[in-house]
XYZ file of C-alpha atoms in Angstrom:
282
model
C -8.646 12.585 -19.343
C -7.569 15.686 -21.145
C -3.694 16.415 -23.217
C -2.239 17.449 -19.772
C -2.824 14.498 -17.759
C -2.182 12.144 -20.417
C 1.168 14.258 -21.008
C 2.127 14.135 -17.356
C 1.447 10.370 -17.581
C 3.673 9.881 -20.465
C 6.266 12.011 -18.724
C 5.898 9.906 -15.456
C 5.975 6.584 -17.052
C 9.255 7.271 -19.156
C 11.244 8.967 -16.119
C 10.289 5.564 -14.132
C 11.471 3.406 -16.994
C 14.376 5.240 -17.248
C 15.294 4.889 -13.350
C 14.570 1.111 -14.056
C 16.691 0.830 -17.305
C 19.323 2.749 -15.729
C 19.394 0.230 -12.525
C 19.154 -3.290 -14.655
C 22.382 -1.802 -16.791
C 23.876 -0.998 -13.161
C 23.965 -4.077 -12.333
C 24.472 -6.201 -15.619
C 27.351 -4.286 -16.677
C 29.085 -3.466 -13.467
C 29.779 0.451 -14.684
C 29.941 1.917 -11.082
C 28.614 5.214 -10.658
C 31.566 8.084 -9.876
C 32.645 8.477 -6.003
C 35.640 9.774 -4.930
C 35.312 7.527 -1.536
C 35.053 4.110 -0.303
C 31.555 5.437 1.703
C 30.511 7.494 -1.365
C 30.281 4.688 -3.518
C 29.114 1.836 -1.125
C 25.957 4.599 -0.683
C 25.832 5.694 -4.435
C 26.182 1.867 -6.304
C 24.438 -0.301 -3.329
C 21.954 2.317 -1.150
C 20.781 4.863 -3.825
C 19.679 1.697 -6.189
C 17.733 -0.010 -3.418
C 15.970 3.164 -2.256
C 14.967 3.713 -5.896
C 13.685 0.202 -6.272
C 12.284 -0.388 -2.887
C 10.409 3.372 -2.318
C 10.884 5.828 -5.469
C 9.749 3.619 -8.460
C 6.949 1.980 -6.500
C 5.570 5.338 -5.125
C 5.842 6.480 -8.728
C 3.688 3.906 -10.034
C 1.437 3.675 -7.122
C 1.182 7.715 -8.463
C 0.400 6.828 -11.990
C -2.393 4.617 -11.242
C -3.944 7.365 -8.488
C -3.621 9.510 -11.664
C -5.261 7.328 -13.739
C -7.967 6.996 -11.018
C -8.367 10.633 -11.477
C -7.202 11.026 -7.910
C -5.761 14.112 -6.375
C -3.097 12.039 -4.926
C -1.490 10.910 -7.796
C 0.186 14.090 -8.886
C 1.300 14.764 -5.190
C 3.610 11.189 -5.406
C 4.452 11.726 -8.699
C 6.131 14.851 -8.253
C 7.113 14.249 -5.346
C 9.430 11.400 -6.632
C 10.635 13.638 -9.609
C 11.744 16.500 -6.876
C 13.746 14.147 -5.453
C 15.364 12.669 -8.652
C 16.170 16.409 -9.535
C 17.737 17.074 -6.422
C 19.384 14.114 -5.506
C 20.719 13.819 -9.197
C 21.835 17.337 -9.340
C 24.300 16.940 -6.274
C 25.762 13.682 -7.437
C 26.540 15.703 -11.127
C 28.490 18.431 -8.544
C 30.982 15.384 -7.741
C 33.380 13.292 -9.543
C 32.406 12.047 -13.064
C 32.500 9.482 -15.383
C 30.192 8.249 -18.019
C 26.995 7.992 -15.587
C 27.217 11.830 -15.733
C 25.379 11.945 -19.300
C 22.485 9.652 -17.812
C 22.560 11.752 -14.733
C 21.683 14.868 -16.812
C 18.948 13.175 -19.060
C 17.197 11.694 -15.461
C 17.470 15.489 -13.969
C 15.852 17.144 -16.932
C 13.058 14.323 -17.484
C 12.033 14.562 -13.940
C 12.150 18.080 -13.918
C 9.730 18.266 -16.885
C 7.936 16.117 -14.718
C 7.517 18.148 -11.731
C 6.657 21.177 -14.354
C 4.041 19.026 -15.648
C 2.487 18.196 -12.259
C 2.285 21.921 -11.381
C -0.724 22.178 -12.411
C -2.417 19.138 -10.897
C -1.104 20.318 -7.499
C -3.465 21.182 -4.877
C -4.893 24.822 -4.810
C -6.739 24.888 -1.380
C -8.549 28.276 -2.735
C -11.056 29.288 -0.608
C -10.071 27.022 2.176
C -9.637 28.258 6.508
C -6.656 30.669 7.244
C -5.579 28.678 9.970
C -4.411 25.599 8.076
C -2.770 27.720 5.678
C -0.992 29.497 8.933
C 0.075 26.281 10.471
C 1.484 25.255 7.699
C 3.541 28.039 6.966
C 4.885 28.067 10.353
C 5.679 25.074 9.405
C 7.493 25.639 6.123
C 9.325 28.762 7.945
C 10.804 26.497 10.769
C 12.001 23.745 8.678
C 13.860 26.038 6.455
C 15.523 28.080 9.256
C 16.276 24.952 10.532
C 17.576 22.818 7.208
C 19.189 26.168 6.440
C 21.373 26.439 9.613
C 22.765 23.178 9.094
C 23.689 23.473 5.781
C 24.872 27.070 6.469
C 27.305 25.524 8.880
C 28.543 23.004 6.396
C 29.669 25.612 4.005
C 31.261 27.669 6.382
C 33.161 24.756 8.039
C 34.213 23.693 4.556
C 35.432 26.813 3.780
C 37.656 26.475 6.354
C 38.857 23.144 5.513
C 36.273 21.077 7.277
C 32.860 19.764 6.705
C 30.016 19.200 8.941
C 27.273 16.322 8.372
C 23.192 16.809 9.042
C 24.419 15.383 12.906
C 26.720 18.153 13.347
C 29.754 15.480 13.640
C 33.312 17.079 12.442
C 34.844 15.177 10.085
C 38.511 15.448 8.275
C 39.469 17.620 5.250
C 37.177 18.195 2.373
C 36.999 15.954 -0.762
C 35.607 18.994 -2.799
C 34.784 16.211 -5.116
C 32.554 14.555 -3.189
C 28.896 15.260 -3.903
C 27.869 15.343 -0.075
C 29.780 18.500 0.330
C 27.738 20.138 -2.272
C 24.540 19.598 -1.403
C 24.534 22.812 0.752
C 24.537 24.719 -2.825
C 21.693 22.527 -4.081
C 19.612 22.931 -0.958
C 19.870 26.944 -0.919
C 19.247 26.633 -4.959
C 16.390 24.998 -5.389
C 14.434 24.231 -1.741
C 15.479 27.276 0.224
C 13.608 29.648 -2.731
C 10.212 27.326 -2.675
C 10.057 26.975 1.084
C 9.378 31.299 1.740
C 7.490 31.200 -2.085
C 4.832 28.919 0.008
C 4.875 30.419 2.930
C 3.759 33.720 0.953
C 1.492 32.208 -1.160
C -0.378 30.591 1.741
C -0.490 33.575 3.771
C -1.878 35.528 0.744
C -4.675 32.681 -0.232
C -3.137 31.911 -3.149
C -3.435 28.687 -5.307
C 0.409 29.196 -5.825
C 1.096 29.014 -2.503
C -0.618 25.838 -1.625
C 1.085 24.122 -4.710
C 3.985 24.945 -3.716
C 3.567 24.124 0.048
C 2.622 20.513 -1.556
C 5.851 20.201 -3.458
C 7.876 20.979 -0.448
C 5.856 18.810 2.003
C 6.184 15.804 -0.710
C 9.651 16.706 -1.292
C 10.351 16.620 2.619
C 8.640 13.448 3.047
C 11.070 11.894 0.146
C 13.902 12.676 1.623
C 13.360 12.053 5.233
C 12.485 8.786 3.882
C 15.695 8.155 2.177
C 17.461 9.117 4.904
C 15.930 7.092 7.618
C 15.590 4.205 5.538
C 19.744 4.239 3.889
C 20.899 5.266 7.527
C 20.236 2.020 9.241
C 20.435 -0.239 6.191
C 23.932 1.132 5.708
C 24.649 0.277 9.596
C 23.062 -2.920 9.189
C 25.105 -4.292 6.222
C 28.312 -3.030 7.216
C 28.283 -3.388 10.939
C 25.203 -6.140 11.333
C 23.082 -3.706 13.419
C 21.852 -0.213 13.824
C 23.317 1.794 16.484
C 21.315 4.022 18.808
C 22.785 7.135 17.572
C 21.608 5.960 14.177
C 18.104 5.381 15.664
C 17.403 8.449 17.850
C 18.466 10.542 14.391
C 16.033 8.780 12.337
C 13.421 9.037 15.326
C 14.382 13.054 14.846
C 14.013 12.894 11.325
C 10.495 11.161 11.591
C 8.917 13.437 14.008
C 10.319 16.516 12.191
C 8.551 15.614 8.311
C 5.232 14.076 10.574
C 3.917 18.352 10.003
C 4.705 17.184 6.539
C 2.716 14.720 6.047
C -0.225 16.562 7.926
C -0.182 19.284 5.382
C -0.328 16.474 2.181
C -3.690 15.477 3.925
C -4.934 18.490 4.405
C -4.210 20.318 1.271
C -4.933 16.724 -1.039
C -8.297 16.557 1.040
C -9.294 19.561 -0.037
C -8.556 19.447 -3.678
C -10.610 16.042 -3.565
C -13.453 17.823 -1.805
C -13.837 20.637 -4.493
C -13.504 18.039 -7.048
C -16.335 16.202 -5.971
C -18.054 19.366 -5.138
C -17.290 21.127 -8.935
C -18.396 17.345 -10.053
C -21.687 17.640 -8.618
C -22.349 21.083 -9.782
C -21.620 20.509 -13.603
């Protein structure tokens, strides 16, 4: 195993222990992370820890050991889970503050190093059919005209004194320090850029382009995940059941990231293939 694996390892291992630390002081010391609502916290102190302890830290781990295993999965989960620290993490430090905003910014910078570290272990897919590499940029295109028009229409509605949630249901006057209003601006800034910098790099062959298609599939699969698991949970513990709005969205969600996980396989396939192949050679 050679200085940059072990490195990402390290990396990967102290942003999980750092998720876990921060979670076990949560709830010991009763320090509630910053909301300016009733909803906002009930989803940032109860829902966000349970995702991270129920999905993110095991997928992590599961990701360290698959590295470990020299596997070409590992890298995928890892950074997958760091994306979605950095962006989750970066729209709660948009909102209302308090202490937790210093742990916030350590967590966003670790995970990013993270994700900068995995880079390189991505997939590359050189070499590889054009059509694959077609589908999935049609792919990649459609899900960020799509993502985009929603969150589009949440800025504009909020700048004129309304807000507008993924379901397109009008809600009352905006809480500009709430970090759900924000997440537009994180969206366009970090997910918006990646999504056409795949969609180039595939159509060009490039081992750029399939790296990045991998960080946006894994990233899409995170947070579909976190949506359509905290959706119904939420219903469930305040209301006792999930309502069938609740589960045709999450059905929506699901059959919109299934692409997603299509173009993991097919790109993580790959890099195992040539692996084994280059393996063989030497």
């Amino acid at each position: 195993m050679n200085r940059r694996t072990n490195g990402l390892m390290v990396a990967s291992a102290l942003m999980l222990a750092l998720v876990a630390a921060g979670i076990l002081f949560h709830k010991l010391s009763g320090y509630s992370y910053p909301a300016p609502t009733a909803t906002g916290a009930y989803e940032l102190n109860t829902l966000g820890d349970l995702f991270e302890l129920g999905f993110s830290i095991p997928v992590g781990l599961i990701g360290l050991w698959l590295i470990a295993r020299r596997s070409a999965w590992g890298p995928v989960l890892v950074a997958g889970v760091a994306a979605n620290f950095v962006y989750n993490y970066l729209m709660a430090l948009t909102g209302v503050q308090n202490l937790w905003t210093f742990f916030w910014t350590v967590k966003v910078s670790l995970s990013a190093l993270v994700v900068i570290l995995a880079w390189d272990h991505l997939p590359s897919a050189e070499g590889t059919r054009p059509g694959p590499r077609l589908a999935i940029s049609g792919y990649l295109l459609l899900i960020a005209l799509i993502f985009g028009k929603m969150m589009a229409q949440r800025l504009l509605a909020s700048a004129d004194g309304f807000t507008v949630d993924m379901a397109m249901v009008r809600l009352g006057p905006v809480d500009w320090r709430d970090p759900a209003v924000r997440d537009p601006i994180v969206f366009f800034t970090l997910a918006i850029p990646m999504m056409p910098t795949a969609v180039v790099g595939l159509l060009r062959g490039s081992a750029w382009g399939a790296k990045a298609a991998t960080l946006c599939s894994t990233f899409l699969v995170c947070i579909v995940t976190l949506v359509i698991v905290t959706g119904p949970i939420k219903e469930i513990l305040e209301k006792g059941a999930t309502s069938m709005a609740m589960i045709s969205m999450s059905g929506i969600m699901v059959a919109a990231v299934l692409p997603a996980v299509a173009s993991l396989i097919w790109l993580t396939r790959g890099e195992a293939k040539a692996s084994r192949t280059a393996g063989k050679a030497a």
